[in-house]
Tab-separated table of N, CA and C in Angstrom:
chain	number	residue	atom	x	y	z
A	46	MET	N	88.782	11.273	-69.834
A	46	MET	CA	89.469	11.143	-71.090
A	46	MET	C	88.800	10.034	-71.897
A	47	LYS	N	88.597	10.311	-73.177
A	47	LYS	CA	87.924	9.370	-74.059
A	47	LYS	C	88.890	8.946	-75.163
A	48	ILE	N	89.107	7.636	-75.275
A	48	ILE	CA	89.982	7.088	-76.304
A	48	ILE	C	89.113	6.253	-77.231
A	49	LYS	N	89.228	6.522	-78.534
A	49	LYS	CA	88.426	5.742	-79.477
A	49	LYS	C	89.212	5.509	-80.761
A	50	ASP	N	88.621	4.705	-81.618
A	50	ASP	CA	89.190	4.397	-82.933
A	50	ASP	C	90.634	3.916	-82.847
A	51	VAL	N	90.885	2.970	-81.946
A	51	VAL	CA	92.224	2.395	-81.839
A	51	VAL	C	92.421	1.448	-83.020
A	52	ILE	N	93.458	1.698	-83.786
A	52	ILE	CA	93.781	0.869	-84.945
A	52	ILE	C	95.192	0.331	-84.772
A	53	ILE	N	95.332	-0.974	-84.957
A	53	ILE	CA	96.631	-1.629	-84.879
A	53	ILE	C	96.998	-2.090	-86.287
A	54	LYS	N	98.179	-1.702	-86.735
A	54	LYS	CA	98.680	-2.154	-88.030
A	54	LYS	C	99.874	-3.064	-87.765
A	55	PRO	N	99.701	-4.367	-87.987
A	55	PRO	CA	100.811	-5.295	-87.756
A	55	PRO	C	102.010	-4.958	-88.643
A	56	ALA	N	103.190	-5.245	-88.129
A	56	ALA	CA	104.433	-5.051	-88.872
A	56	ALA	C	105.171	-6.372	-88.890
A	57	THR	N	106.029	-6.542	-89.867
A	57	THR	CA	106.868	-7.724	-89.882
A	57	THR	C	107.734	-7.690	-88.634
A	58	SER	N	107.683	-8.743	-87.851
A	58	SER	CA	108.380	-8.772	-86.572
A	58	SER	C	109.879	-8.563	-86.758
A	59	SER	N	110.403	-7.559	-86.089
A	59	SER	CA	111.816	-7.235	-86.160
A	59	SER	C	112.268	-6.695	-84.814
A	60	LYS	N	113.147	-7.435	-84.150
A	60	LYS	CA	113.680	-7.028	-82.848
A	60	LYS	C	112.568	-6.711	-81.856
A	61	GLY	N	111.480	-7.475	-81.935
A	61	GLY	CA	110.380	-7.301	-80.998
A	61	GLY	C	109.266	-6.398	-81.480
A	62	LEU	N	109.520	-5.579	-82.505
A	62	LEU	CA	108.478	-4.710	-83.050
A	62	LEU	C	107.428	-5.577	-83.721
A	63	ILE	N	106.165	-5.394	-83.322
A	63	ILE	CA	105.104	-6.210	-83.921
A	63	ILE	C	104.028	-5.368	-84.605
A	64	GLY	N	104.036	-4.055	-84.397
A	64	GLY	CA	103.036	-3.233	-85.060
A	64	GLY	C	103.076	-1.784	-84.623
A	65	PHE	N	102.130	-1.023	-85.189
A	65	PHE	CA	101.988	0.384	-84.852
A	65	PHE	C	100.536	0.668	-84.527
A	66	ALA	N	100.305	1.565	-83.584
A	66	ALA	CA	98.953	1.922	-83.170
A	66	ALA	C	98.664	3.378	-83.494
A	67	SER	N	97.391	3.644	-83.744
A	67	SER	CA	96.906	5.021	-83.839
A	67	SER	C	95.583	5.083	-83.102
A	68	LEU	N	95.221	6.263	-82.622
A	68	LEU	CA	93.986	6.430	-81.862
A	68	LEU	C	93.556	7.883	-81.865
A	69	ILE	N	92.309	8.094	-81.451
A	69	ILE	CA	91.768	9.450	-81.301
A	69	ILE	C	91.584	9.705	-79.803
A	70	LEU	N	92.063	10.831	-79.319
A	70	LEU	CA	91.991	11.184	-77.911
A	70	LEU	C	91.016	12.347	-77.718
A	71	ASP	N	89.993	12.123	-76.897
A	71	ASP	CA	88.997	13.156	-76.559
A	71	ASP	C	88.356	13.835	-77.772
A	72	ASP	N	88.205	13.086	-78.862
A	72	ASP	CA	87.619	13.636	-80.090
A	72	ASP	C	88.329	14.909	-80.546
A	73	GLN	N	89.575	15.086	-80.124
A	73	GLN	CA	90.298	16.328	-80.398
A	73	GLN	C	91.619	16.133	-81.134
A	74	ILE	N	92.292	15.016	-80.878
A	74	ILE	CA	93.643	14.864	-81.421
A	74	ILE	C	93.885	13.416	-81.836
A	75	ALA	N	94.551	13.259	-82.964
A	75	ALA	CA	94.923	11.936	-83.456
A	75	ALA	C	96.374	11.664	-83.067
A	76	LEU	N	96.603	10.516	-82.485
A	76	LEU	CA	97.951	10.090	-82.142
A	76	LEU	C	98.284	8.902	-83.039
A	77	ASN	N	99.375	9.003	-83.789
A	77	ASN	CA	99.758	7.977	-84.755
A	77	ASN	C	101.186	7.506	-84.519
A	78	SER	N	101.503	6.386	-85.127
A	78	SER	CA	102.869	5.838	-85.140
A	78	SER	C	103.397	5.478	-83.762
A	79	ILE	N	102.535	4.972	-82.899
A	79	ILE	CA	102.972	4.475	-81.594
A	79	ILE	C	103.434	3.039	-81.814
A	80	ALA	N	104.712	2.789	-81.622
A	80	ALA	CA	105.281	1.461	-81.867
A	80	ALA	C	104.896	0.503	-80.747
A	81	ILE	N	104.572	-0.728	-81.135
A	81	ILE	CA	104.213	-1.768	-80.173
A	81	ILE	C	105.274	-2.857	-80.246
A	82	TYR	N	105.875	-3.145	-79.103
A	82	TYR	CA	106.883	-4.189	-79.005
A	82	TYR	C	106.387	-5.290	-78.076
A	83	ARG	N	106.755	-6.522	-78.404
A	83	ARG	CA	106.453	-7.637	-77.520
A	83	ARG	C	107.619	-7.780	-76.545
A	84	LYS	N	107.295	-7.853	-75.246
A	84	LYS	CA	108.318	-8.027	-74.219
A	84	LYS	C	108.771	-9.486	-74.185
A	85	LEU	N	110.017	-9.708	-73.846
A	85	LEU	CA	110.531	-11.068	-73.715
A	85	LEU	C	109.798	-11.833	-72.617
A	86	SER	N	109.379	-11.112	-71.589
A	86	SER	CA	108.692	-11.741	-70.458
A	86	SER	C	107.194	-11.910	-70.706
A	87	GLY	N	106.722	-11.514	-71.886
A	87	GLY	CA	105.302	-11.579	-72.215
A	87	GLY	C	104.681	-10.203	-72.112
A	88	GLY	N	103.600	-9.995	-72.815
A	88	GLY	CA	102.935	-8.708	-72.821
A	88	GLY	C	103.557	-7.780	-73.845
A	89	TYR	N	103.156	-6.528	-73.788
A	89	TYR	CA	103.577	-5.539	-74.771
A	89	TYR	C	104.139	-4.304	-74.079
A	90	ARG	N	104.880	-3.491	-74.853
A	90	ARG	CA	105.311	-2.179	-74.380
A	90	ARG	C	105.195	-1.216	-75.546
A	91	LEU	N	105.023	0.053	-75.231
A	91	LEU	CA	104.843	1.076	-76.250
A	91	LEU	C	106.055	2.004	-76.312
A	92	LEU	N	106.353	2.447	-77.511
A	92	LEU	CA	107.355	3.492	-77.717
A	92	LEU	C	106.701	4.577	-78.560
A	93	TYR	N	106.761	5.797	-78.058
A	93	TYR	CA	106.156	6.920	-78.756
A	93	TYR	C	107.126	7.459	-79.794
A	94	PRO	N	106.617	8.058	-80.875
A	94	PRO	CA	107.488	8.516	-81.951
A	94	PRO	C	108.487	9.573	-81.484
A	95	SER	N	109.645	9.512	-82.096
A	95	SER	CA	110.682	10.491	-81.760
A	95	SER	C	111.372	10.950	-83.040
A	96	LYS	N	112.076	12.044	-82.911
A	96	LYS	CA	112.807	12.606	-84.043
A	96	LYS	C	114.253	12.805	-83.617
A	97	LYS	N	115.156	12.331	-84.448
A	97	LYS	CA	116.576	12.465	-84.143
A	97	LYS	C	117.163	13.655	-84.886
A	98	SER	N	117.976	14.411	-84.165
A	98	SER	CA	118.757	15.470	-84.808
A	98	SER	C	120.218	15.061	-84.697
A	99	ALA	N	121.085	15.918	-85.117
A	99	ALA	CA	122.510	15.583	-85.089
A	99	ALA	C	123.014	15.296	-83.676
A	100	THR	N	122.440	15.971	-82.685
A	100	THR	CA	122.993	15.846	-81.329
A	100	THR	C	122.075	15.169	-80.318
A	101	LEU	N	120.766	15.115	-80.591
A	101	LEU	CA	119.880	14.501	-79.600
A	101	LEU	C	118.633	13.918	-80.235
A	102	GLU	N	117.900	13.179	-79.447
A	102	GLU	CA	116.643	12.582	-79.876
A	102	GLU	C	115.517	13.128	-79.012
A	103	ARG	N	114.445	13.592	-79.646
A	103	ARG	CA	113.313	14.162	-78.912
A	103	ARG	C	112.059	13.370	-79.214
A	104	THR	N	111.289	13.102	-78.175
A	104	THR	CA	110.007	12.445	-78.352
A	104	THR	C	109.017	13.469	-78.894
A	105	ILE	N	108.280	13.093	-79.935
A	105	ILE	CA	107.333	14.017	-80.563
A	105	ILE	C	106.130	14.238	-79.651
A	106	PHE	N	105.602	13.161	-79.062
A	106	PHE	CA	104.533	13.273	-78.074
A	106	PHE	C	104.609	12.078	-77.148
A	107	HIS	N	104.088	12.257	-75.938
A	107	HIS	CA	104.022	11.178	-74.950
A	107	HIS	C	103.084	11.609	-73.836
A	108	PRO	N	102.531	10.646	-73.092
A	108	PRO	CA	101.659	11.006	-71.968
A	108	PRO	C	102.461	11.731	-70.892
A	109	ILE	N	101.811	12.678	-70.244
A	109	ILE	CA	102.470	13.449	-69.191
A	109	ILE	C	102.331	12.783	-67.829
A	110	ASP	N	101.173	12.166	-67.569
A	110	ASP	CA	100.971	11.556	-66.256
A	110	ASP	C	100.669	10.057	-66.389
A	111	SER	N	100.785	9.353	-65.278
A	111	SER	CA	100.620	7.900	-65.295
A	111	SER	C	99.186	7.471	-65.615
A	112	ALA	N	98.198	8.257	-65.229
A	112	ALA	CA	96.801	7.897	-65.523
A	112	ALA	C	96.546	7.927	-67.032
A	113	THR	N	97.065	8.934	-67.712
A	113	THR	CA	96.914	9.019	-69.162
A	113	THR	C	97.681	7.892	-69.844
A	114	SER	N	98.883	7.646	-69.376
A	114	SER	CA	99.690	6.565	-69.929
A	114	SER	C	98.971	5.229	-69.799
A	115	LYS	N	98.413	4.964	-68.621
A	115	LYS	CA	97.714	3.696	-68.387
A	115	LYS	C	96.472	3.583	-69.264
A	116	ALA	N	95.728	4.657	-69.433
A	116	ALA	CA	94.522	4.630	-70.264
A	116	ALA	C	94.882	4.324	-71.724
A	117	ILE	N	95.930	4.941	-72.229
A	117	ILE	CA	96.368	4.681	-73.602
A	117	ILE	C	96.859	3.243	-73.735
A	118	GLU	N	97.688	2.798	-72.789
A	118	GLU	CA	98.171	1.417	-72.814
A	118	GLU	C	97.013	0.428	-72.790
A	119	ASP	N	96.066	0.631	-71.893
A	119	ASP	CA	94.930	-0.297	-71.774
A	119	ASP	C	94.154	-0.387	-73.088
A	120	ALA	N	93.910	0.751	-73.725
A	120	ALA	CA	93.161	0.770	-74.982
A	120	ALA	C	93.937	0.065	-76.098
A	121	ILE	N	95.216	0.348	-76.206
A	121	ILE	CA	96.035	-0.272	-77.250
A	121	ILE	C	96.226	-1.755	-76.981
A	122	PHE	N	96.528	-2.127	-75.741
A	122	PHE	CA	96.765	-3.538	-75.427
A	122	PHE	C	95.509	-4.378	-75.606
A	123	ALA	N	94.343	-3.812	-75.331
A	123	ALA	CA	93.084	-4.538	-75.551
A	123	ALA	C	92.899	-4.817	-77.038
A	124	GLU	N	93.208	-3.831	-77.871
A	124	GLU	CA	93.080	-4.035	-79.312
A	124	GLU	C	94.158	-4.990	-79.825
A	125	CYS	N	95.355	-4.936	-79.228
A	125	CYS	CA	96.413	-5.892	-79.593
A	125	CYS	C	95.947	-7.320	-79.344
A	126	LYS	N	95.276	-7.523	-78.231
A	126	LYS	CA	94.777	-8.862	-77.920
A	126	LYS	C	93.837	-9.328	-79.020
A	127	ASN	N	92.956	-8.453	-79.488
A	127	ASN	CA	92.043	-8.808	-80.578
A	127	ASN	C	92.794	-9.132	-81.869
A	128	VAL	N	93.761	-8.304	-82.213
A	128	VAL	CA	94.460	-8.461	-83.486
A	128	VAL	C	95.460	-9.609	-83.462
A	129	PHE	N	96.325	-9.659	-82.453
A	129	PHE	CA	97.421	-10.609	-82.462
A	129	PHE	C	97.079	-11.969	-81.859
A	130	GLU	N	96.211	-11.990	-80.889
A	130	GLU	CA	95.923	-13.261	-80.235
A	130	GLU	C	94.706	-13.958	-80.814
A	131	GLN	N	93.715	-13.193	-81.270
A	131	GLN	CA	92.524	-13.814	-81.828
A	131	GLN	C	92.543	-13.803	-83.339
A	132	GLY	N	93.258	-12.869	-83.947
A	132	GLY	CA	93.283	-12.777	-85.402
A	132	GLY	C	91.991	-12.192	-85.929
A	133	CYS	N	91.949	-11.949	-87.206
A	133	CYS	CA	90.771	-11.384	-87.844
A	133	CYS	C	90.471	-12.190	-89.099
A	134	GLU	N	89.216	-12.425	-89.345
A	134	GLU	CA	88.827	-13.085	-90.572
A	134	GLU	C	88.985	-12.112	-91.720
A	135	ASN	N	89.492	-12.630	-92.835
A	135	ASN	CA	89.627	-11.845	-94.059
A	135	ASN	C	90.501	-10.605	-93.889
A	136	ASP	N	91.450	-10.644	-92.948
A	136	ASP	CA	92.357	-9.500	-92.864
A	136	ASP	C	93.433	-9.642	-93.934
A	137	ARG	N	94.127	-8.566	-94.224
A	137	ARG	CA	95.140	-8.644	-95.269
A	137	ARG	C	96.477	-9.136	-94.731
A	138	TYR	N	96.554	-9.376	-93.444
A	138	TYR	CA	97.738	-9.894	-92.813
A	138	TYR	C	97.493	-11.337	-92.415
A	139	ASP	N	98.521	-12.129	-92.416
A	139	ASP	CA	98.397	-13.488	-91.932
A	139	ASP	C	98.516	-13.431	-90.420
A	140	SER	N	97.381	-13.386	-89.726
A	140	SER	CA	97.376	-13.207	-88.277
A	140	SER	C	98.153	-14.282	-87.553
A	141	ALA	N	98.149	-15.494	-88.084
A	141	ALA	CA	98.871	-16.585	-87.433
A	141	ALA	C	100.370	-16.315	-87.420
A	142	SER	N	100.879	-15.620	-88.454
A	142	SER	CA	102.322	-15.376	-88.514
A	142	SER	C	102.763	-14.301	-87.534
A	143	VAL	N	101.856	-13.415	-87.097
A	143	VAL	CA	102.262	-12.396	-86.140
A	143	VAL	C	102.005	-12.834	-84.704
A	144	ARG	N	101.237	-13.913	-84.525
A	144	ARG	CA	101.021	-14.445	-83.171
A	144	ARG	C	102.218	-15.301	-82.804
A	145	ARG	N	102.819	-15.074	-81.688
A	145	ARG	CA	103.978	-15.867	-81.244
A	145	ARG	C	103.878	-16.102	-79.780
């Protein structure tokens, strides 16, 4: 499995939400709007997009097996480290304000 073009878009921190990720999987499919939350114990966790109806909530997409889940997490968390912990020069976000 090949994961590329991981993009992290910081969000104003709200209830642990710190940003959204998008990526390209196997040069075949784009996955967008993966929410990134900071854990109270440190590190990050991902929530995949879902859609609510009147009676239930369904996840739009998510990894089926643990190997795929780990590969996606590793790619996103590595980019999170670059964006949130190291910051970026000349970015349009104040990187210091999203680092906590």
